mmCIF file of C-alpha atoms and ligand atoms in Angstrom:
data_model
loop_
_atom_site.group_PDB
_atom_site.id
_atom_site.type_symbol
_atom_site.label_atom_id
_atom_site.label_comp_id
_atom_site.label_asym_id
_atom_site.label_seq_id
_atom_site.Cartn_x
_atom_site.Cartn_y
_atom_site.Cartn_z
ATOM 1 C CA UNK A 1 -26.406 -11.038 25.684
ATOM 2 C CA UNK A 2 -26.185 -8.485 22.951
ATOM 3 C CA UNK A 3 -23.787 -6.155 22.239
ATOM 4 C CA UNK A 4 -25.205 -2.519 21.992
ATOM 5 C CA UNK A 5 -23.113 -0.063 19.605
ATOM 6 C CA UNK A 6 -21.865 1.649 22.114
ATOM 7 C CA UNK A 7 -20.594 -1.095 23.823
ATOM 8 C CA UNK A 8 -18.361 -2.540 20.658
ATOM 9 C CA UNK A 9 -17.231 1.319 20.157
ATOM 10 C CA UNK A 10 -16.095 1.401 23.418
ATOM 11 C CA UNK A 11 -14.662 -2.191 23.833
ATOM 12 C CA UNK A 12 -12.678 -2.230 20.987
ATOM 13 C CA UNK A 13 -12.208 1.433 18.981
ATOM 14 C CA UNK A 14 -12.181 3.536 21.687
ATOM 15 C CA UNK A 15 -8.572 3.817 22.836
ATOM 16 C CA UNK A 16 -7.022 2.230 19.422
ATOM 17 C CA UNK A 17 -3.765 3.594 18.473
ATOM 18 C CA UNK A 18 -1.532 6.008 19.755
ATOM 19 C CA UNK A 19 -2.440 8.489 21.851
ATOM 20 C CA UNK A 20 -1.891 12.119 20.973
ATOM 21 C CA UNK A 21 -1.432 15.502 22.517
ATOM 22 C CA UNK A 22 -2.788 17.047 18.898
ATOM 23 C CA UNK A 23 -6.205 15.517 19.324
ATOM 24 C CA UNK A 24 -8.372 18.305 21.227
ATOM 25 C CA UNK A 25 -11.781 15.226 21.275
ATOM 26 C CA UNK A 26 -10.972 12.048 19.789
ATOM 27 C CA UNK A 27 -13.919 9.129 19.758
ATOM 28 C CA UNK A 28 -17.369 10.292 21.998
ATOM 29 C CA UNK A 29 -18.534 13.172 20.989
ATOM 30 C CA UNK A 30 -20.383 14.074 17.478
ATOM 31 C CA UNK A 31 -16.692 15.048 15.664
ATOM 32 C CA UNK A 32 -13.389 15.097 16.638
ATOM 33 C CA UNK A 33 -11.490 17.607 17.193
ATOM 34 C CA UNK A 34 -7.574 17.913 15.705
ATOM 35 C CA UNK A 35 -4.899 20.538 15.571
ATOM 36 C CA UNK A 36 -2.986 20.737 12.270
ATOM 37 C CA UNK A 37 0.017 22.970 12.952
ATOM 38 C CA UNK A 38 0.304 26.154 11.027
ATOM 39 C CA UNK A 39 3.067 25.421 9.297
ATOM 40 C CA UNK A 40 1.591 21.968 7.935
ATOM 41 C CA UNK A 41 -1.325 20.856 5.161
ATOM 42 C CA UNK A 42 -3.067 18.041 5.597
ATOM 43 C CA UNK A 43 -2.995 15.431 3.596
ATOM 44 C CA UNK A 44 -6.615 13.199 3.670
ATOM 45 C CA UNK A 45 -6.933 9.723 1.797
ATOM 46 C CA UNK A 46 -9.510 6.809 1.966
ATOM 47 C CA UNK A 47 -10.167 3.416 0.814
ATOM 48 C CA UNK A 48 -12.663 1.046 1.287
ATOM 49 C CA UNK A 49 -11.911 -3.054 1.639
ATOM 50 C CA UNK A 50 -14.555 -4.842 0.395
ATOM 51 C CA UNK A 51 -15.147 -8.525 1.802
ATOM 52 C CA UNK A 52 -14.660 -11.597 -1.340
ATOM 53 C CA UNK A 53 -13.720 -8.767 -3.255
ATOM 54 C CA UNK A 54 -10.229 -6.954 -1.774
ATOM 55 C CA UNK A 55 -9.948 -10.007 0.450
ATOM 56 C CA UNK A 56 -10.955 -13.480 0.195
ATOM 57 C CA UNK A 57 -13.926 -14.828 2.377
ATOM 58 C CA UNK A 58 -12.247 -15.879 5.722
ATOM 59 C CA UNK A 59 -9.612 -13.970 5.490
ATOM 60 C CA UNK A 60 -8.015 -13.426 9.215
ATOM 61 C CA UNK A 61 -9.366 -10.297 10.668
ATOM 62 C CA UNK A 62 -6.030 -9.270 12.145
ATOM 63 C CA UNK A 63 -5.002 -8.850 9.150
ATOM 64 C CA UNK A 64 -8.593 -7.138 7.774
ATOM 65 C CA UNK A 65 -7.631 -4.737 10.579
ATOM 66 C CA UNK A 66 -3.592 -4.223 9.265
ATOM 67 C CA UNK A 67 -4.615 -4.073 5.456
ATOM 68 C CA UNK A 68 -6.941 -1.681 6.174
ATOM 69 C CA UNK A 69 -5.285 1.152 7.778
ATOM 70 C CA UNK A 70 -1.729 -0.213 6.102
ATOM 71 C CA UNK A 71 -2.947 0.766 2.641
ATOM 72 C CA UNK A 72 -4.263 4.117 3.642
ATOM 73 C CA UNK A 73 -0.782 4.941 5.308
ATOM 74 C CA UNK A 74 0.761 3.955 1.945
ATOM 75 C CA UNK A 75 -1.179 6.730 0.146
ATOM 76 C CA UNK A 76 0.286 9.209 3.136
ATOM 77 C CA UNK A 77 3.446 7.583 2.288
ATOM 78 C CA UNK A 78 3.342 8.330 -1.436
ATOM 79 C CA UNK A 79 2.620 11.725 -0.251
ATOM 80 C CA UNK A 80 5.445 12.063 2.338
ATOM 81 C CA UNK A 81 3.435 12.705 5.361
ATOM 82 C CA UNK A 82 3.643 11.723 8.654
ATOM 83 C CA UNK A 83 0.822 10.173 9.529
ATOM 84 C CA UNK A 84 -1.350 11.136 12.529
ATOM 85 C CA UNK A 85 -5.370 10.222 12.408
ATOM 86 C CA UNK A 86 -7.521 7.827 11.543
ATOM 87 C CA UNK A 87 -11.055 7.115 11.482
ATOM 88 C CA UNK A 88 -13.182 4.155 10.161
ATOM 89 C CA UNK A 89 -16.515 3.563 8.899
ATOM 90 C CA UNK A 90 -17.072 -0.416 9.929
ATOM 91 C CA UNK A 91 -20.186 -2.275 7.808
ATOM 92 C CA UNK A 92 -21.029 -5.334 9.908
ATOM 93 C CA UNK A 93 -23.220 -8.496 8.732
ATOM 94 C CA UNK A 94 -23.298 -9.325 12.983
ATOM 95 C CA UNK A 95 -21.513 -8.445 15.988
ATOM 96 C CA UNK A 96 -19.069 -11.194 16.606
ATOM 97 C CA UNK A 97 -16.618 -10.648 19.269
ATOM 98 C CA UNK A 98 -13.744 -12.716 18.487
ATOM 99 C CA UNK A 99 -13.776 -11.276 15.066
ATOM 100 C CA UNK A 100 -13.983 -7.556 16.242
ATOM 101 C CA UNK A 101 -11.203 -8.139 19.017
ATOM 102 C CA UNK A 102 -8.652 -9.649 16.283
ATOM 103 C CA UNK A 103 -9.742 -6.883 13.776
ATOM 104 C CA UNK A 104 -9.303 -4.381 16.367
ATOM 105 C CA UNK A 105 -6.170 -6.107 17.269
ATOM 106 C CA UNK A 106 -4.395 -5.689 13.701
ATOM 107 C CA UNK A 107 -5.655 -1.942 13.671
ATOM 108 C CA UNK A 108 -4.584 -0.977 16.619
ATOM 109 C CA UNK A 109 -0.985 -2.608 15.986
ATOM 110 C CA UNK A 110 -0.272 -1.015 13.038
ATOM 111 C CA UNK A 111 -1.973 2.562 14.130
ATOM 112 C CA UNK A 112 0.598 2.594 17.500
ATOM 113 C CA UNK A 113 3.698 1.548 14.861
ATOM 114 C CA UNK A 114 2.943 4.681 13.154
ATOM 115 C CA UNK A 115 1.750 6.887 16.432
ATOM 116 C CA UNK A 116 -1.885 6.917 14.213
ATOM 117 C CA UNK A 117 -4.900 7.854 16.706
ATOM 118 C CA UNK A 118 -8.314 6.546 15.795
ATOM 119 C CA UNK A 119 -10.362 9.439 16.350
ATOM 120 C CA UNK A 120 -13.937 8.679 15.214
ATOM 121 C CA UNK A 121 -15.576 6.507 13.120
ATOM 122 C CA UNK A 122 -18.990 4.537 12.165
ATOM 123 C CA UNK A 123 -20.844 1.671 12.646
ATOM 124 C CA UNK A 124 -23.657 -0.471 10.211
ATOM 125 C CA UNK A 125 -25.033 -3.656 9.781
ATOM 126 C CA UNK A 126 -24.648 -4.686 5.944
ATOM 127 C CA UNK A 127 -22.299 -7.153 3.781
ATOM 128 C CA UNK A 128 -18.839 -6.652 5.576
ATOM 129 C CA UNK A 129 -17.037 -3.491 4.127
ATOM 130 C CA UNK A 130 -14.032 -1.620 5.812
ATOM 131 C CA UNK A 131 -13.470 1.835 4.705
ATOM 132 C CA UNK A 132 -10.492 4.023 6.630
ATOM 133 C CA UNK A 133 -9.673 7.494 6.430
ATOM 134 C CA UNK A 134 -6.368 8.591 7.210
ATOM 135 C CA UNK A 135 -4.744 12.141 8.023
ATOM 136 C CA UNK A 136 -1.028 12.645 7.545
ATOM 137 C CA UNK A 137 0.800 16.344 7.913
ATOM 138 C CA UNK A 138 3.317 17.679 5.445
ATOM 139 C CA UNK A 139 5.180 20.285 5.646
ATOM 140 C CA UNK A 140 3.430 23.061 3.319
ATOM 141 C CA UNK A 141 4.148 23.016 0.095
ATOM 142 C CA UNK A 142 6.279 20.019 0.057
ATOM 143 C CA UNK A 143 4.127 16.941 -0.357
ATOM 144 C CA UNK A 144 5.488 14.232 -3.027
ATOM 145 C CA UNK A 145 2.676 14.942 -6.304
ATOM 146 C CA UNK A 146 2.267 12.770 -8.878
ATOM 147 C CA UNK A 147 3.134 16.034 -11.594
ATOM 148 C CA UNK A 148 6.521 16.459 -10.685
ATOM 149 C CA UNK A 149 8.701 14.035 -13.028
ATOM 150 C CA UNK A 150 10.707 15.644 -15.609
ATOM 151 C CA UNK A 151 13.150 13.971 -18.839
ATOM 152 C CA UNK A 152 15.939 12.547 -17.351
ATOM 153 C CA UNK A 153 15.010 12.031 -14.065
ATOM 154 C CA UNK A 154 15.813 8.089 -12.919
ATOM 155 C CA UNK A 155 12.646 5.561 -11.616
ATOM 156 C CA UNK A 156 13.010 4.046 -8.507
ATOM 157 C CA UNK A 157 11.066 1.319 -6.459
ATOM 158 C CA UNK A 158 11.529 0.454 -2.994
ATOM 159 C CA UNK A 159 11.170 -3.153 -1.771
ATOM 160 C CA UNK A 160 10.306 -6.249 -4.084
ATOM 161 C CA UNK A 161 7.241 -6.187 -6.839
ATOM 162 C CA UNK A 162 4.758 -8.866 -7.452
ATOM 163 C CA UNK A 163 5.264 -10.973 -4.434
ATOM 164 C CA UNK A 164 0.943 -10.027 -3.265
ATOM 165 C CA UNK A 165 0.465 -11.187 -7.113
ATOM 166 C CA UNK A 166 2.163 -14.554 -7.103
ATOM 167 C CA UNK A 167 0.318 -15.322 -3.331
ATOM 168 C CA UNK A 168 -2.983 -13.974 -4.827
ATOM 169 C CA UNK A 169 -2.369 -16.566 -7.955
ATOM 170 C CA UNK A 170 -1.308 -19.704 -5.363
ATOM 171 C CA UNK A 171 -4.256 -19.073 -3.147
ATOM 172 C CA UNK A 172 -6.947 -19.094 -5.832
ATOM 173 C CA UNK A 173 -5.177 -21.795 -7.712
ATOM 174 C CA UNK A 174 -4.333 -24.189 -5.225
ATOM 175 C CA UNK A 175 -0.969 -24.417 -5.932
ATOM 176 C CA UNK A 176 1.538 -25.804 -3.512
ATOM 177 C CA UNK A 177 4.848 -24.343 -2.806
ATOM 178 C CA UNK A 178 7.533 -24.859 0.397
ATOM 179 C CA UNK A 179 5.806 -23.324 3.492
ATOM 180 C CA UNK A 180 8.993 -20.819 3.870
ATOM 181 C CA UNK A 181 8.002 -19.237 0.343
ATOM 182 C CA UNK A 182 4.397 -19.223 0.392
ATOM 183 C CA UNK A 183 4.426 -17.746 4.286
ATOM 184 C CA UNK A 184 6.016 -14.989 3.068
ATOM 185 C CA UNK A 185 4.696 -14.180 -0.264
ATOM 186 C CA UNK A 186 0.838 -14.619 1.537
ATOM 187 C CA UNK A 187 2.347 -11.640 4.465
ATOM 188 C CA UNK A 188 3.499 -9.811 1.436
ATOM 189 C CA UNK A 189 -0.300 -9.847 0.220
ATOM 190 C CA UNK A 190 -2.291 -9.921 3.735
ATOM 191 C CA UNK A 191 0.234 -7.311 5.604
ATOM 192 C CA UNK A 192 1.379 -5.235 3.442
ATOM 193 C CA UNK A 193 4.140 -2.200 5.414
ATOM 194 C CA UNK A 194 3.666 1.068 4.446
ATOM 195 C CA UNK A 195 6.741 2.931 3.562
ATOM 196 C CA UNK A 196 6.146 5.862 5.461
ATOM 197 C CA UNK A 197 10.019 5.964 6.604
ATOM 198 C CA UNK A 198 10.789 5.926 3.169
ATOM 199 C CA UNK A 199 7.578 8.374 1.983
ATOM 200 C CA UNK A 200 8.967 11.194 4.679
ATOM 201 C CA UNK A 201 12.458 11.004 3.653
ATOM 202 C CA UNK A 202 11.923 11.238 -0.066
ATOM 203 C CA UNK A 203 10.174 14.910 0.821
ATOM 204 C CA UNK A 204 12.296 17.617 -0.800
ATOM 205 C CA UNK A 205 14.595 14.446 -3.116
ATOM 206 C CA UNK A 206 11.843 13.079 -5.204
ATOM 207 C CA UNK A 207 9.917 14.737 -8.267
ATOM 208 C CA UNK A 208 7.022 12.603 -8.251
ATOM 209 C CA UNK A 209 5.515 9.537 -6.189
ATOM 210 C CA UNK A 210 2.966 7.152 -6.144
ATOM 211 C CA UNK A 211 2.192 4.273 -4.044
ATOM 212 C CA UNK A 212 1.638 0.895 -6.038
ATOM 213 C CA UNK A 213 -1.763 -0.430 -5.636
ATOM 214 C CA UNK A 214 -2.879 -1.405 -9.126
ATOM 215 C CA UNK A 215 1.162 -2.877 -10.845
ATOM 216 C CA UNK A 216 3.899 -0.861 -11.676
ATOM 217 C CA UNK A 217 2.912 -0.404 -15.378
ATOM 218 C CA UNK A 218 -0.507 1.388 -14.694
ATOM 219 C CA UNK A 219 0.717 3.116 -11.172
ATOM 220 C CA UNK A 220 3.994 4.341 -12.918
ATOM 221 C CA UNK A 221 1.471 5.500 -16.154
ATOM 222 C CA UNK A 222 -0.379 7.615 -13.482
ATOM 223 C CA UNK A 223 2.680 9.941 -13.174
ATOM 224 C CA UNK A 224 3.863 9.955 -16.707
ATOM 225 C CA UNK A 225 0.691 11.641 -17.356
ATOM 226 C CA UNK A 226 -0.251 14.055 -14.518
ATOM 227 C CA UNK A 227 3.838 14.688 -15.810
ATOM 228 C CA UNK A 228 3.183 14.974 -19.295
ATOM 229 C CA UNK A 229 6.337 12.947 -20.172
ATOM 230 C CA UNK A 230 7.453 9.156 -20.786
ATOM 231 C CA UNK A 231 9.053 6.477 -19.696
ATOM 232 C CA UNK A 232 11.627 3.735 -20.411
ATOM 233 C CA UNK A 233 11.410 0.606 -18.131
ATOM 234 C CA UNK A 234 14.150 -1.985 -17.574
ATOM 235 C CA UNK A 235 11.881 -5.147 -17.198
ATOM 236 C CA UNK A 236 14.828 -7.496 -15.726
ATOM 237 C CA UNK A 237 15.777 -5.131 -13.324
ATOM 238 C CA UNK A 238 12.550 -4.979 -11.332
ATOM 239 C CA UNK A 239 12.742 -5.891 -7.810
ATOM 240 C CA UNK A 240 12.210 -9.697 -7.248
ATOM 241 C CA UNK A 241 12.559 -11.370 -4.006
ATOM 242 C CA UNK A 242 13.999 -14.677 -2.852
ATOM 243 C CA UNK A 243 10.647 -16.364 -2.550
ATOM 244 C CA UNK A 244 8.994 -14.861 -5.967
ATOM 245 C CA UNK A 245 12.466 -16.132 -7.807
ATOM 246 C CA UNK A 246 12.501 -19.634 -6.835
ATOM 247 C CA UNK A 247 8.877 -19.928 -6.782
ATOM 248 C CA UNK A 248 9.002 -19.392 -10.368
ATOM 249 C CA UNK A 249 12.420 -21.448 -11.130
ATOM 250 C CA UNK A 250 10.848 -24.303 -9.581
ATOM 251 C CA UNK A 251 7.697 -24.409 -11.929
ATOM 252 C CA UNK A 252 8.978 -23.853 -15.710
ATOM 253 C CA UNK A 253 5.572 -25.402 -16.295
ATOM 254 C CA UNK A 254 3.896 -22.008 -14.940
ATOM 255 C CA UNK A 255 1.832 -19.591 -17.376
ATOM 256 C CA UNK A 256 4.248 -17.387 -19.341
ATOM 257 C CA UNK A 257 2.522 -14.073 -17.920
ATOM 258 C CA UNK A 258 3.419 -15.029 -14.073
ATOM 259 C CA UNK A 259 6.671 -13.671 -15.483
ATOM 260 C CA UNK A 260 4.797 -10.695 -16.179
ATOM 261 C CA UNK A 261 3.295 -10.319 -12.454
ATOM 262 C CA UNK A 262 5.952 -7.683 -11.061
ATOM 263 C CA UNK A 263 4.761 -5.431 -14.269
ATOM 264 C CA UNK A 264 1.082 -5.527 -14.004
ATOM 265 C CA UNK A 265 -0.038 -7.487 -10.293
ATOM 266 C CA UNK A 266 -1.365 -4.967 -7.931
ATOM 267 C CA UNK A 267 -0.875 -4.768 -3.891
ATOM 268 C CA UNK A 268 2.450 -4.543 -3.787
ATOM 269 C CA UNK A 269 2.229 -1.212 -1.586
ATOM 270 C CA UNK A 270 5.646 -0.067 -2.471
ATOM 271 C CA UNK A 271 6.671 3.361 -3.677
ATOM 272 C CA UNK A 272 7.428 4.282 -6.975
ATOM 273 C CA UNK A 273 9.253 7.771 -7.069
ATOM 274 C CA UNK A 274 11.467 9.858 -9.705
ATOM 275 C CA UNK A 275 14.440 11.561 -8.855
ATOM 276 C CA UNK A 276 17.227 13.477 -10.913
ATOM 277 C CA UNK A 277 20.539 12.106 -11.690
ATOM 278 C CA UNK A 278 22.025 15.100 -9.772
ATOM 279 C CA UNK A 279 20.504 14.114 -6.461
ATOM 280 C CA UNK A 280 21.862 10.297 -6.287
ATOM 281 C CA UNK A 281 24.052 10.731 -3.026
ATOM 282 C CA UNK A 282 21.205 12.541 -1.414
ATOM 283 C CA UNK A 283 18.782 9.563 -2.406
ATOM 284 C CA UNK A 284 21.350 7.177 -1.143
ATOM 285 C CA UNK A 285 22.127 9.156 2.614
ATOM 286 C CA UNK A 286 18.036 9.196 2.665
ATOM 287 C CA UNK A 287 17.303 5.960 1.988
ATOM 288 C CA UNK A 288 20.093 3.863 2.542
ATOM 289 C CA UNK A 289 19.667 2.770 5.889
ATOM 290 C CA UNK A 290 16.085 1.547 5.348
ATOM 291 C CA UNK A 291 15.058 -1.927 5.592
ATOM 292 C CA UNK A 292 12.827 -2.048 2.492
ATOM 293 C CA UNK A 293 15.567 -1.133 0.105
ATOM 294 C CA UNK A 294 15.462 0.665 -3.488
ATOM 295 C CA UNK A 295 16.327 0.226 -6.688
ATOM 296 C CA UNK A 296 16.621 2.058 -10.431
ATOM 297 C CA UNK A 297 14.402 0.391 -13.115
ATOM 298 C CA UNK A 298 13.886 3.437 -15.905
ATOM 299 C CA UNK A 299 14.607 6.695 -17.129
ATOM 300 C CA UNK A 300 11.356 9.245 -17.904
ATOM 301 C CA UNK A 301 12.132 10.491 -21.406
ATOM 302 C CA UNK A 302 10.367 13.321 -23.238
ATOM 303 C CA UNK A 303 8.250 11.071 -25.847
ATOM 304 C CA UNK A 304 5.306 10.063 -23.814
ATOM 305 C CA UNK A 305 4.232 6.643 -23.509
ATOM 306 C CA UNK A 306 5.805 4.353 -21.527
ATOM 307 C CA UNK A 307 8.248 1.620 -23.169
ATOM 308 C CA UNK A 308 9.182 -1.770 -21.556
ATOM 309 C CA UNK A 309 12.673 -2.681 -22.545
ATOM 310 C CA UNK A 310 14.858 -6.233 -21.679
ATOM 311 C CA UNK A 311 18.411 -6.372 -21.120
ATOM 312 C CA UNK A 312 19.396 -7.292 -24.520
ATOM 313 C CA UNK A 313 17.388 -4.024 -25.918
ATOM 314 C CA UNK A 314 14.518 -6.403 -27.070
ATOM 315 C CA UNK A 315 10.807 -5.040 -26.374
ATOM 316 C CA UNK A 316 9.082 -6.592 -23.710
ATOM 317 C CA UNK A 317 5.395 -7.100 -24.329
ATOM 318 C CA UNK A 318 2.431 -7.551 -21.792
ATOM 319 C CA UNK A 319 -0.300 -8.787 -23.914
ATOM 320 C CA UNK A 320 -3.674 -7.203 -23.578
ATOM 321 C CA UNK A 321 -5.183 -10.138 -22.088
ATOM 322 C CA UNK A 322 -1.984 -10.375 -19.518
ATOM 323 C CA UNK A 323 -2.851 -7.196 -18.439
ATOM 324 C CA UNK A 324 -6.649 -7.455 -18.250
ATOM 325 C CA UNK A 325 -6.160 -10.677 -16.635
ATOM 326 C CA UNK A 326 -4.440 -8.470 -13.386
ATOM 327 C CA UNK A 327 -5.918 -5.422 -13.774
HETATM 328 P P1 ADP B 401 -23.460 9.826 15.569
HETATM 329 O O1 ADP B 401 -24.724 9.089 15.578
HETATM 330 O O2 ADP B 401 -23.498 11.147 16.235
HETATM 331 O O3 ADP B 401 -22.781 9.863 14.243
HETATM 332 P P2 ADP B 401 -22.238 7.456 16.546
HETATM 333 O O4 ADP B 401 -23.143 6.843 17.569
HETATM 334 O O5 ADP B 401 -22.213 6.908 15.173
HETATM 335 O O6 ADP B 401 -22.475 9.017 16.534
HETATM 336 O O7 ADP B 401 -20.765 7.431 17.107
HETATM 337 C C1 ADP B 401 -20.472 7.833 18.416
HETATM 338 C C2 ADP B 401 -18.977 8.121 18.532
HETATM 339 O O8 ADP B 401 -18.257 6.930 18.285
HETATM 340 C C3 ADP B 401 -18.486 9.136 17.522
HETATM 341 O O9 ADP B 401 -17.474 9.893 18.137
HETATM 342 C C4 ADP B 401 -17.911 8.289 16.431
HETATM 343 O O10 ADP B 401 -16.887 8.972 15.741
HETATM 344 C C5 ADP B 401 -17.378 7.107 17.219
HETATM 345 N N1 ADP B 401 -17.371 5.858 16.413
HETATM 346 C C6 ADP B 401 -18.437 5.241 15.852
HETATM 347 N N2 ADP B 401 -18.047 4.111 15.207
HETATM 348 C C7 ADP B 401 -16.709 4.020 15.380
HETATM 349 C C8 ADP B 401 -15.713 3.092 14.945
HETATM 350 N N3 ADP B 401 -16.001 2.017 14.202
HETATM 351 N N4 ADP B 401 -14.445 3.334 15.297
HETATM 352 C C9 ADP B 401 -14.143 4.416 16.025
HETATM 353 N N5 ADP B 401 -14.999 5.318 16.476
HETATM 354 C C10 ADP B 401 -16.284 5.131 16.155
HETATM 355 MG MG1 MG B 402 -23.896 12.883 16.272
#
């Protein structure tokens, strides 16, 4: 028998996520109905997930479902709100159930870790295409912008870059690696966690955020010029985990720019934030306790641009086609 609209609505979106005591009319009705608190601004982002294009064909829809939402929260992350509401706008080629209850599944997961409500959404038959909205609240006027860096502040990351890179490169290439390593570097790139712990705490510390979606080099350029200032970057200092490391050791037969993937990959869905020298022991008492972890790699400087600098002082370059090649 086939399922009617309503029926997959109600089946699987209807009581996703958390439930809230801010949400006046969630899913039912022609809008939903929210309360932002007075003292709060709300803080809106979207993105869409494209099937063959943000994921590969076949790609397990639990973890459709977590990307989905996940990189949404890391925009509210970047911001330094707390996230709240969601809604999604579902494009369907046909109702299969396994694959809705599994996508469902994944959303739902994530949206309770968070205390995220879905609260509406939409439903079409087309090529498969996930967009999510999600709603965050920040305290007014103290959202994490991407204007706010100033000379002399340091450049932090949280967590490890380039892992969703190298997985990205072994699943389109085939390329076989032990099963402890490539498990983890394909989570890194199909689950990304939002660092919303880490997003929240930085409110009031940090001068500027962003959340890294498109490599370090062109997220990072994003706030050197909303900022109107530069950037030196200490290439060997970047984040690299265990599996990323030894993946690479093991292969000295690999393409030079793999080296290059913690620069320029994308999907890494850490944060990338600025914060003056004067405010170190505050950064550490925020963030110190977190899982994910944090780390310096640059100084912003006055002379725009951003420069890419080894250990030895020696200029690190990321060819044009290196670059192309990711972005
Ligand atoms: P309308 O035609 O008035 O836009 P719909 O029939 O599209 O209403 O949706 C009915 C209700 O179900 C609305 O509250 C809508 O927000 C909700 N909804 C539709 N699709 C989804 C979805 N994929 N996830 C969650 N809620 C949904
Ligand atoms: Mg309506």
């Amino acid at each position: 028998m086939p399922v009617s609209e309503f029926d997959i609505i109600q089946r699987y979106f209807a009581g996703a996520g958390s439930r809230r005591d801010d949400v006046v009319l969630g899913v039912g009705d022609d809008a939903a109905l929210l309360r932002v608190p007075p003292d709060r601004e709300l803080a809106v982002a979207m993105d869409t997930l494209v099937d063959g294009v943000h994921f590969p064909y076949g790609t397990d829809p639990a973890a459709i479902g977590h990307k989905a939402l996940a990189v949404n929260l890391s925009d509210l992350a970047a911001m330094g709100a707390d996230p709240a509401w969601a809604t999604l706008a579902l494009t369907l080629p046909q109702p299969d159930t396994d694959w809705l209850e599994a996508f469902a599944r994944g959303f739902s997961a994530l949206a309770q870790r968070f205390g995220v409500q879905l609260v509406g959404g939409d439903l079409t038959r087309g090529p498969l295409t996930v967009t999510v909205q999600a709603h965050g609240l920040v305290p007014a006027g103290r959202a994490l912008r991407r204007d706010g860096a100033r000379p002399g502040d340091e450049i932090y990351v949280t967590g490890t870059l380039g892992d969703a890179g190298l997985a990205l490169r072994l699943l389109q290439e085939d390329i076989a690696v032990p099963a402890m390593h490539r498990d983890f570097l394909v989570a890194r790139l199909e689950c990304p966690q939002p660092r919303v712990q880490a997003g929240m705490a930085l409110g009031g510390l940090a001068g500027a955020a962003i959340d890294l979606s498109d490599g370090l080099l062109a997220d990072l350029g994003h706030i050197l010029e909303r900022s109107g200032v530069g950037a030196t970057l200490w290439v060997d200092r970047l984040p690299r985990s265990t599996a990323f490391r030894e993946t690479l050791e093991d292969r000295p037969g690999l393409e030079v720019d793999w080296d290059h993937l913690p620069l320029a990959a994308g999907d890494d869905y850490e944060l990338c934030f600025t914060v003056p020298p004067s405010r170190r022991a505050a950064l550490q008492a925020a963030l110190g306790g977190l899982d994910c972890g944090y780390l310096k790699v640059g100084i912003v400087e006055e002379e725009t641009g951003l420069r890419c600098l080894h250990d030895d002082g020696s200029p690190c370059v990321v060819g044009a086609a290196g670059y192309r090649h990711f972005g």
